[in-house]
Short mmCIF file of C-alpha atoms and ligand atoms in Angstrom, two decimals:
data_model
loop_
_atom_site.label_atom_id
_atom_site.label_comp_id
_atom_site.label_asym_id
_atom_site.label_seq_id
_atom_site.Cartn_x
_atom_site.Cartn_y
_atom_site.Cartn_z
CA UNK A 141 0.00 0.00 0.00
CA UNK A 142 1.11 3.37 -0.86
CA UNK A 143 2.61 5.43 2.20
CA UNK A 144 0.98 8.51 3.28
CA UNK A 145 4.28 9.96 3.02
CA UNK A 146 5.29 8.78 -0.39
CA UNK A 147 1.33 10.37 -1.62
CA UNK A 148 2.29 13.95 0.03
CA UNK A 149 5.73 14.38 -1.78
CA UNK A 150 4.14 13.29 -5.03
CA UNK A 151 1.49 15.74 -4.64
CA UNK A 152 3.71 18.58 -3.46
CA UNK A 153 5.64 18.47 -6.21
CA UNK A 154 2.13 18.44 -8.37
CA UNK A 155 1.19 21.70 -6.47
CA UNK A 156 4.73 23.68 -6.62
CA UNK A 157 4.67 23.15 -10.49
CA UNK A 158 0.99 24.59 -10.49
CA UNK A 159 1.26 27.46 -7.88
CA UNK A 160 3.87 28.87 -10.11
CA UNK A 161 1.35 29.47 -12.59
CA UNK A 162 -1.40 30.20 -10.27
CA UNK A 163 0.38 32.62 -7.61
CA UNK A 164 -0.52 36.30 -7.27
CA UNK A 165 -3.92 35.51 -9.77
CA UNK A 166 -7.48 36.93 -8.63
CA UNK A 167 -11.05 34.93 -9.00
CA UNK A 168 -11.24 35.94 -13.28
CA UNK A 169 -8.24 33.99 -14.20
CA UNK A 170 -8.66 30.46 -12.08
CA UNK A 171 -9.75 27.39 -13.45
CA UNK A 172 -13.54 25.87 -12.67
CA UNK A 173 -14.74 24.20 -10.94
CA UNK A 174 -12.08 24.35 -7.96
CA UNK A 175 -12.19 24.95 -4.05
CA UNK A 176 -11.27 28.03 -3.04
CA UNK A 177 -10.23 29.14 0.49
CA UNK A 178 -10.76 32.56 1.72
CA UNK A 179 -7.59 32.35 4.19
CA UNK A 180 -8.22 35.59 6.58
CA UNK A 181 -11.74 34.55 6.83
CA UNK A 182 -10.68 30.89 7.95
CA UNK A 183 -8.02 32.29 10.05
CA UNK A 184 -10.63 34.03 11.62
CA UNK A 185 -13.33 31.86 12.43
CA UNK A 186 -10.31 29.23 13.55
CA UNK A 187 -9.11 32.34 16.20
CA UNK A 188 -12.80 32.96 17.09
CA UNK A 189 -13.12 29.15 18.44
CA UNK A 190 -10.04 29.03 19.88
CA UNK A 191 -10.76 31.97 21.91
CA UNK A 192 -13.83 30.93 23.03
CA UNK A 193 -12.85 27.59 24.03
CA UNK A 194 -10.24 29.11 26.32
CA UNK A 195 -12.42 31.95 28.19
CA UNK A 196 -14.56 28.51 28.92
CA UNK A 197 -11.57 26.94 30.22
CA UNK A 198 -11.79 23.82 28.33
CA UNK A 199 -9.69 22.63 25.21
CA UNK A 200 -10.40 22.19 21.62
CA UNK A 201 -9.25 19.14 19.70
CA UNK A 202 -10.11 20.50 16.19
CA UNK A 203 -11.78 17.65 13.93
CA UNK A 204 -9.88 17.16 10.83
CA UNK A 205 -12.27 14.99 9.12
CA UNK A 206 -13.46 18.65 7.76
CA UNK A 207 -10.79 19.80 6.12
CA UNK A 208 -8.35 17.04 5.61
CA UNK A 209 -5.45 19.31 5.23
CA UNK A 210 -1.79 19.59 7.09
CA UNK A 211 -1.49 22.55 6.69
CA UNK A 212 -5.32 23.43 8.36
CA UNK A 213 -4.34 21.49 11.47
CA UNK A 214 -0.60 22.71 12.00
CA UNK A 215 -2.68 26.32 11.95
CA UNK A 216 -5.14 25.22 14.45
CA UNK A 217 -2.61 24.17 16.55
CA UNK A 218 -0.48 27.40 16.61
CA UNK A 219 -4.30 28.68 17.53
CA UNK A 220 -4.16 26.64 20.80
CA UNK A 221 -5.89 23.55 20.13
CA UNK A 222 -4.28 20.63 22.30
CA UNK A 223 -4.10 18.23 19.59
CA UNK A 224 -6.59 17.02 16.01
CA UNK A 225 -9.39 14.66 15.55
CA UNK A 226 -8.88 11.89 12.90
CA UNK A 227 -12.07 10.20 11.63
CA UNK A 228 -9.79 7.45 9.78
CA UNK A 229 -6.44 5.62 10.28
CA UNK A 230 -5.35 6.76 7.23
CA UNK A 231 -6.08 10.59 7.98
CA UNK A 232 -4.49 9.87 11.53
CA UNK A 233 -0.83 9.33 9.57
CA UNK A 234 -0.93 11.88 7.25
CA UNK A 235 -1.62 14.09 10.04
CA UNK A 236 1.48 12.55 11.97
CA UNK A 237 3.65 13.04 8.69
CA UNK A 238 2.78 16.45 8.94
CA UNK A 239 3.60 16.94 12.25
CA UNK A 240 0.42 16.58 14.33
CA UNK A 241 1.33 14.79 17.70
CA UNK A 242 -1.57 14.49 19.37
CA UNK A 243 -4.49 12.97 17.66
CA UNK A 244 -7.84 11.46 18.61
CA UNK A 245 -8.98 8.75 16.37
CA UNK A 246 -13.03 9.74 17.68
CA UNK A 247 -14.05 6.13 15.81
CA UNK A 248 -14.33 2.84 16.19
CA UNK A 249 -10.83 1.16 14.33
CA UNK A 250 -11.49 -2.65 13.67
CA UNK A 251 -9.85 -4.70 11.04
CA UNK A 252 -6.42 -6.16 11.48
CA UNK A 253 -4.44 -4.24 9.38
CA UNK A 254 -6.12 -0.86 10.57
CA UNK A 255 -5.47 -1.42 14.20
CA UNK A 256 -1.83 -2.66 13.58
CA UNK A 257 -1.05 0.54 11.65
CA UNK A 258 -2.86 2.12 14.64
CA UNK A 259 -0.87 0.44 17.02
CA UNK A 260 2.28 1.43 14.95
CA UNK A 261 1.99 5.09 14.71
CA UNK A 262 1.36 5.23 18.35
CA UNK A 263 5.29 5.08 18.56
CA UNK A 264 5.58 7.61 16.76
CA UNK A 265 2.70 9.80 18.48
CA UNK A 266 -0.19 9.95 21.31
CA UNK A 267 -2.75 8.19 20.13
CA UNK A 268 -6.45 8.08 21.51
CA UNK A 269 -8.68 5.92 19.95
CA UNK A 270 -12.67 5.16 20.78
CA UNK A 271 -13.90 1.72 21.48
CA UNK A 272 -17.29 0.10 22.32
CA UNK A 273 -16.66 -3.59 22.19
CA UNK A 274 -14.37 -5.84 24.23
CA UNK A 275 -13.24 -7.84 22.02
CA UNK A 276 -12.40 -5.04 19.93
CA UNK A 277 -10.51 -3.72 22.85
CA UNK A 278 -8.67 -6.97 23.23
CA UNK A 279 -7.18 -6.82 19.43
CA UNK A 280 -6.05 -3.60 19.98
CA UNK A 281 -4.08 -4.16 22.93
CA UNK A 282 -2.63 -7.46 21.29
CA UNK A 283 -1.68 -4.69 18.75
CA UNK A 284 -0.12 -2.50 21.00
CA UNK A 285 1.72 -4.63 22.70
CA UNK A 286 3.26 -6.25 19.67
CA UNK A 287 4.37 -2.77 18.29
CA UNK A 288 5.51 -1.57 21.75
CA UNK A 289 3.65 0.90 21.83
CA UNK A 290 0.32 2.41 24.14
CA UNK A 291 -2.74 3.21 22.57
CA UNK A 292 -5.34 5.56 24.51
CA UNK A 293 -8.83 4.61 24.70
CA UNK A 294 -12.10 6.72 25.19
CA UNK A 295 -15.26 4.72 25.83
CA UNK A 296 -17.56 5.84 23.41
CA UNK A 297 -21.42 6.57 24.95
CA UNK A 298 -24.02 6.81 23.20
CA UNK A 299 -25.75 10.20 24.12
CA UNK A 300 -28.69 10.09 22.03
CA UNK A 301 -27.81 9.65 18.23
CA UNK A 302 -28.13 5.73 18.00
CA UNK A 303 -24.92 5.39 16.38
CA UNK A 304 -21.62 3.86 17.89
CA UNK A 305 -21.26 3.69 21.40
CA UNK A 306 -22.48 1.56 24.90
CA UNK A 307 -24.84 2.35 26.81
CA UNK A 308 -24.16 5.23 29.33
CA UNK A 309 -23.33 4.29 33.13
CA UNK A 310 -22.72 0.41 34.11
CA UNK A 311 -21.80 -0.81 30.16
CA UNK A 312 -19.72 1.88 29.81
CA UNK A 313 -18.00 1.32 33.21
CA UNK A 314 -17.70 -2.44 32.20
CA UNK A 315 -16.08 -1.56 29.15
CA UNK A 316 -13.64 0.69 31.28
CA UNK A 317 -12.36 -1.37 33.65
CA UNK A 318 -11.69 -3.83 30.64
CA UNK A 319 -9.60 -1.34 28.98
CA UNK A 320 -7.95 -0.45 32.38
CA UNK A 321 -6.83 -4.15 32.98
CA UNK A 322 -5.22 -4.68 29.24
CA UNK A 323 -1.51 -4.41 28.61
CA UNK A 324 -0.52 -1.93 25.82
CA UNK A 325 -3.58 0.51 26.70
CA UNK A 326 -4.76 3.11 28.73
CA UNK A 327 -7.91 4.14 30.10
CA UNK A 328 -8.54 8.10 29.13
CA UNK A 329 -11.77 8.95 29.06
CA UNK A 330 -15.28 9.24 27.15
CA UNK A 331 -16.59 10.44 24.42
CA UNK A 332 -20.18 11.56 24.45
CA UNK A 333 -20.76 13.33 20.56
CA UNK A 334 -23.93 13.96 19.72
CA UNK A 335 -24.04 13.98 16.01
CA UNK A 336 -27.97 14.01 15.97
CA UNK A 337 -28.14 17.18 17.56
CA UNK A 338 -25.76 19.21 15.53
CA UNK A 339 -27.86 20.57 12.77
CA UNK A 340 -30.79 20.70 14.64
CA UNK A 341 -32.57 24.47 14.06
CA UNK A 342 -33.87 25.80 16.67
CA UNK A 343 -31.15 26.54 19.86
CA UNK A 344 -33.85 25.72 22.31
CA UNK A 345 -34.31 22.10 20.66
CA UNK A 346 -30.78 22.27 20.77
CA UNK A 347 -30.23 22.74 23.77
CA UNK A 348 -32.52 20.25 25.22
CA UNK A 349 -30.83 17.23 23.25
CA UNK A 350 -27.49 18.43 24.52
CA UNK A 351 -28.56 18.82 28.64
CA UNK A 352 -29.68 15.47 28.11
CA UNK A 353 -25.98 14.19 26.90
CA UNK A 354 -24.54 16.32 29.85
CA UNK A 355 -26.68 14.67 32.41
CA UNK A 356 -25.77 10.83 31.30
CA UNK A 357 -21.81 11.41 30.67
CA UNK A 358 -22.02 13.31 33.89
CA UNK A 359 -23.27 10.19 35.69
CA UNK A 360 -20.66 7.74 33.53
CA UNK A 361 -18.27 10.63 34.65
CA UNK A 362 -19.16 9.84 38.28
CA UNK A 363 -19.97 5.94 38.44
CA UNK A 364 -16.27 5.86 37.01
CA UNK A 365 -14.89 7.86 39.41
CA UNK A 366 -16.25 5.48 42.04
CA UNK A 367 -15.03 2.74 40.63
CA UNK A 368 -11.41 4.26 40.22
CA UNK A 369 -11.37 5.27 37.05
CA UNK A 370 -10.77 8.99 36.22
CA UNK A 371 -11.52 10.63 32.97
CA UNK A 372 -8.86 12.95 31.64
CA UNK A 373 -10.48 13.26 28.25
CA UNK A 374 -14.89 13.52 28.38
CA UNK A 375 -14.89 14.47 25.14
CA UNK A 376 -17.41 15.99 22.34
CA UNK A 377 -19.68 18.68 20.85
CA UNK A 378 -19.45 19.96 17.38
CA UNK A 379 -20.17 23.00 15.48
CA UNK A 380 -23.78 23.40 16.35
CA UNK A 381 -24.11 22.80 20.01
CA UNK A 382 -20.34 23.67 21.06
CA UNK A 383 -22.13 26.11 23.21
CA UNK A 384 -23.36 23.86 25.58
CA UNK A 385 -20.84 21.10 25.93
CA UNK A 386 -18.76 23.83 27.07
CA UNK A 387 -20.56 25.56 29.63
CA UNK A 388 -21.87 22.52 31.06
CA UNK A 389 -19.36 21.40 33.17
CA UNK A 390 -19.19 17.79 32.47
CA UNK A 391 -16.93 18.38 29.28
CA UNK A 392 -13.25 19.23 28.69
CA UNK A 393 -13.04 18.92 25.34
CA UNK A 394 -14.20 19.85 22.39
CA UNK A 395 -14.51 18.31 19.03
CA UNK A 396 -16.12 21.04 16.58
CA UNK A 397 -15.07 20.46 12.77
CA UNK A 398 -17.73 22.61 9.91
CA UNK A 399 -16.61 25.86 12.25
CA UNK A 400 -13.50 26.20 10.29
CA UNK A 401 -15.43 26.66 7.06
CA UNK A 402 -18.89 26.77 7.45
CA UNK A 403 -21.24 25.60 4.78
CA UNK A 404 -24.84 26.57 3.56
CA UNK A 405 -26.54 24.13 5.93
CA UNK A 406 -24.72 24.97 9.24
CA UNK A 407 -25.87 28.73 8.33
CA UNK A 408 -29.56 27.41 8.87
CA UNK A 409 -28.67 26.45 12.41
CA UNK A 410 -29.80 29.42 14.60
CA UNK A 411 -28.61 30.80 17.56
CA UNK A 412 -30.56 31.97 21.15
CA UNK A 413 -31.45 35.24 19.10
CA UNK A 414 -32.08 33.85 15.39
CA UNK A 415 -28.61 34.68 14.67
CA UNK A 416 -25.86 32.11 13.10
CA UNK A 417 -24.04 30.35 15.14
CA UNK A 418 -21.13 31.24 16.85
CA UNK A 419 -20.57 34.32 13.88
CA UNK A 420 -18.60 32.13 11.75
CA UNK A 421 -17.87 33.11 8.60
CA UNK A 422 -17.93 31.09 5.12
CA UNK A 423 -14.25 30.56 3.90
CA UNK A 424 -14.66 27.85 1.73
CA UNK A 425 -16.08 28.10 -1.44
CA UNK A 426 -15.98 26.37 -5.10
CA UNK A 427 -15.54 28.93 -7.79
CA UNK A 428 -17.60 28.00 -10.72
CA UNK A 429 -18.07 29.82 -14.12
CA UNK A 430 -21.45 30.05 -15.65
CA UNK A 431 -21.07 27.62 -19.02
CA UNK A 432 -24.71 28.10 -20.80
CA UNK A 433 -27.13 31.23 -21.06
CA UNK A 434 -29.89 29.71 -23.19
CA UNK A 435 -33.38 30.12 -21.50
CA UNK A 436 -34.68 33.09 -19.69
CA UNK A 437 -34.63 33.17 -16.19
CA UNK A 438 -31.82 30.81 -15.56
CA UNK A 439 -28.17 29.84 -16.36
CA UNK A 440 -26.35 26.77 -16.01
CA UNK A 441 -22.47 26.68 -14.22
CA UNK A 442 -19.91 24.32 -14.26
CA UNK A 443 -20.13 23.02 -11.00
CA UNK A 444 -22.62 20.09 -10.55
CA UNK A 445 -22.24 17.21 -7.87
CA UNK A 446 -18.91 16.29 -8.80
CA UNK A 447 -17.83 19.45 -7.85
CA UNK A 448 -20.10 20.01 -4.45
CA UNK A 449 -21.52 17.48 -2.02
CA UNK A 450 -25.84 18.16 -2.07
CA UNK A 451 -26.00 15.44 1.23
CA UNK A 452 -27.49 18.38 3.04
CA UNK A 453 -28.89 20.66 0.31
CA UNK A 454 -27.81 22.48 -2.87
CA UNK A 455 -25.02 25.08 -2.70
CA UNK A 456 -25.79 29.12 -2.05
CA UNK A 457 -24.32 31.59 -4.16
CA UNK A 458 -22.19 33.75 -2.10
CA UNK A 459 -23.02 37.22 -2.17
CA UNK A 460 -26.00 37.05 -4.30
CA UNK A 461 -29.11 36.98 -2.62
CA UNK A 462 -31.12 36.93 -6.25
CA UNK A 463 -29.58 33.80 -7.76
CA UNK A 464 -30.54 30.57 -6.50
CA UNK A 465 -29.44 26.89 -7.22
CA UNK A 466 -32.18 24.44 -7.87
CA UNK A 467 -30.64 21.31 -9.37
CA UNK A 468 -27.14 20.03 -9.50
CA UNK A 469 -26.54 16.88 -12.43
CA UNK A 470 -22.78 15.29 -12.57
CA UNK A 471 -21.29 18.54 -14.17
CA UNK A 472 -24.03 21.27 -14.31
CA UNK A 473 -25.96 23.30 -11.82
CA UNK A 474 -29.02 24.91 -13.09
CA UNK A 475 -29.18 28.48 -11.32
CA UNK A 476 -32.65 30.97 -11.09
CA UNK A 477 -31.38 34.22 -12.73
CA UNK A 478 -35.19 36.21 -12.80
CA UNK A 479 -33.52 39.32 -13.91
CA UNK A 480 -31.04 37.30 -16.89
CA UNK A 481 -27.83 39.04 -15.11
CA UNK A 482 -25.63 36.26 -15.51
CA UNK A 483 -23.49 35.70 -18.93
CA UNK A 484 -21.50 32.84 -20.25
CA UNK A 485 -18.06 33.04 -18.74
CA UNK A 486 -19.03 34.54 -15.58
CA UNK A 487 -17.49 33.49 -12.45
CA UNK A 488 -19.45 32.82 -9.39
CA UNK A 489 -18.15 31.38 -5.50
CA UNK A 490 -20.73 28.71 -4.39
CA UNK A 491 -21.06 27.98 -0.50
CA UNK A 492 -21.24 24.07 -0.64
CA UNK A 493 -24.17 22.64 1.63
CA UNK A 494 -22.14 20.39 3.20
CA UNK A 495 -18.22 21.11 3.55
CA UNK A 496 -17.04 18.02 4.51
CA UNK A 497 -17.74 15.82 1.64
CA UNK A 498 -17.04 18.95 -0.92
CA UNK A 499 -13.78 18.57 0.76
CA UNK A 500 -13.39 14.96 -0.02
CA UNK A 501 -13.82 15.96 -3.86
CA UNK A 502 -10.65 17.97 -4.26
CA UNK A 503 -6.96 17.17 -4.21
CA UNK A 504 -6.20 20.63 -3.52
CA UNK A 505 -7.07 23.86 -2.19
CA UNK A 506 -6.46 27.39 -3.50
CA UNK A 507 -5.85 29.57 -0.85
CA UNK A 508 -6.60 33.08 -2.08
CA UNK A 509 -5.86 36.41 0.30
CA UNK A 510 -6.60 39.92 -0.56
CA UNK A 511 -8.42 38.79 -4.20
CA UNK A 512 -5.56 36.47 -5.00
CA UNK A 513 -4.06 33.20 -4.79
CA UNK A 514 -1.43 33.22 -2.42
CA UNK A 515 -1.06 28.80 -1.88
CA UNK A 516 -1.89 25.93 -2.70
CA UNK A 517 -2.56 23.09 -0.08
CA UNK A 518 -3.32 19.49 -0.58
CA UNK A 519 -5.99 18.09 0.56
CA UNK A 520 -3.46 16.21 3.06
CA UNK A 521 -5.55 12.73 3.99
CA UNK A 522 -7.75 12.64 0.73
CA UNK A 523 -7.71 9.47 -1.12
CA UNK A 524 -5.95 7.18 1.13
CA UNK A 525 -6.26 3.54 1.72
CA UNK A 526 -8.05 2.65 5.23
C1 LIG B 683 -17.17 12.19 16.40
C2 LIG B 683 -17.28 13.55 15.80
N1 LIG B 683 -16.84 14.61 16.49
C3 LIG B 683 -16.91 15.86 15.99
C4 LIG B 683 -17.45 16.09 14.73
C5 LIG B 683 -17.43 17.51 14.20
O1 LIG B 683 -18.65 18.03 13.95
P1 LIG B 683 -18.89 19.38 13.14
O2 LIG B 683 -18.27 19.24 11.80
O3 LIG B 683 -20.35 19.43 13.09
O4 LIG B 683 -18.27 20.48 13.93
C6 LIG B 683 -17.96 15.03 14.01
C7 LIG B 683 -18.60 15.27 12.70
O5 LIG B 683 -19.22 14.49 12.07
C8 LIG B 683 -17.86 13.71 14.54
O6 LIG B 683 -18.31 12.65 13.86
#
């Protein structure tokens, strides 16, 4: 299997050979469809977070599954956060080959050759890894102690999404002491995400879901205490209910993602107040050019699902409250235009309805500051095996 390592210096040398043509060139002149970062605005939705996190006195381990990208997470760290979430093994070692010491895989990681290449980079970094099976547990500490290394585990609860996780309280305790009594692992913590909550509308509904979480990892919190077992790490929380995990007590971590970017769904999640939340900006966008001008009332671009993830909804065109995105096919998005503004060759940003997947699309990013392209990053962890 190819090594993350061997994939970044083969697309580095991809991305010098293009940033010399691209460098110093505004929105007009770049290709379409591509993915476009506004860098100041990401730096300051990434400053925002990190400031908030610290006046609430807890820490932020910045998800990576969202962006993918080295060169994202080595900035989030200079911001403060104590370490990166990983959603994969594979995303876990590119992050490690880019420096990132401190990573939480917040998943499940079965399969033999996953957990021994788990087990291996924990020489080489901490790694904290989520389990919710015993037998799973055992494997990785067979792992662990073959590679010499120690592997972290979080019990994962489940808080209210159905998902992965045990059952808070006495399963969860079980599945503790298991973890405390194998060789090659440690005992860290929980993790209590709510992923059903995140994109939920209305902050009061929000808010409910979420005081619900906080009551049962505050009692797993507890009944493991009792029994011993202290939790360095209750970790969780993500870009829509951040709010509460911090404030709540119970939590010392948190694992928000989308905040770096935000996307045209998250900006339908309200705050108290109807506002958006947290006053995030949008820094990610694909840049599209409008291909076709045929019918009245509406244009077609270049950038159809191959070039934006519609999981949660079409893309919103940034900064143009009278055009509007109905349908997206492989390569074409069909765009309302009632006043016939748009021409062929135009260039448009789209806010993708769901960043992480968009991500996922793209082997690089164009970082653009002031009007023009000032980088190119890979999209670090894209495309690897496991
Ligand atoms: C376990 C876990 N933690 C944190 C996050 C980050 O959430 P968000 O991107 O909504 O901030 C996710 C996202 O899916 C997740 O699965």
């Amino acid at each position: 299997l190819p090594e993350a390592k061997d994939v970044a210096r083969s697309r580095l040398d991809l991305l010098e050979h293009w940033l010399n043509d691209l460098r110093g060139v505004g929105l007009e002149q770049l290709p379409t469809p591509a993915l476009l970062i506004d860098h100041d605005a990401m730096i300051r939705n990434i400053a925002k977070l990190a400031g908030y996190a610290s006046s609430q006195d807890v820490r932020l381990r910045a998800h990576a599954k969202t962006h993918k990208s080295v060169d994202i997470a080595r900035i989030q760290m200079n911001y403060g956060a104590c370490g990166i979430c990983c959603q994969k093994v594979s995303e876990a070692e590119a992050m490690v080959e880019g420096g990132i010491k401190d990573i939480l895989v917040s998943n499940q990681v079965v399969g033999e050759a996953k957990i021994r290449r788990l087990a291996e980079l924990a020489r080489r970094a901490r790694i904290i890894v989520c389990v919710d099976d015993g037998d799973n547990v055992d494997r990785l500490s067979r792992a662990a102690t073959v590679a010499g290394s120690t592997i972290e585990c979080l019990v994962e609860i489940d808080v209210g999404s159905a998902r992965c996780g045990v059952t808070p309280g006495e399963q969860a305790l079980r599945l503790a002491a298991h973890v405390a009594e194998r060789t090659g692992l440690v005992f860290a913590g929980i993790q209590a995400y709510h992923g059903a909550a995140q994109h939920v509308r209305l902050h009061a509904d929000r808010k409910e879901r979420i005081e619900e979480a906080c009551a049962l990892a505050a009692g797993t919190v507890l009944l493991l205490r009792k029994s011993g077992l202290s939790c360095g790490i209750v970790g969780g929380a993500g870009t829509g209910t951040f709010q509460f995990e911090a404030a709540s007590g119970v939590f010392n971590e948190l694992q928000c993602g989308s905040y770096v970017f935000m996307d045209a769904d998250y900006q339908k999640v309200l705050g108290e107040n109807g506002e958006g939340i947290g006053d995030f900006e949008n820094s990610l966008f694909v840049v599209t050019e409008i291909m076709s001008k045929v019918r009245s009332g509406n244009a077609v671009c270049d950038a159809g699902v191959k070039a934006h993830s519609i999981d949660s909804g079409v893309p919103r065109v940034h900064g143009r409250a009278d055009l509007t995105v109905t349908r997206c096919s492989d390569e074409h998005a069909v765009i309302v235009d009632p006043h016939d503004t748009l021409v062929p060759g135009e260039k448009l940003l789209l806010v993708p309805g769901h960043c992480d997947p968009t991500c996922n699309l793209y082997d690089n990013y164009i970082v653009m500051r002031a009007g023009k392209v000032s980088d190119i990053w890979p999209v670090s962890a894209r495309g690897l095996l496991m």
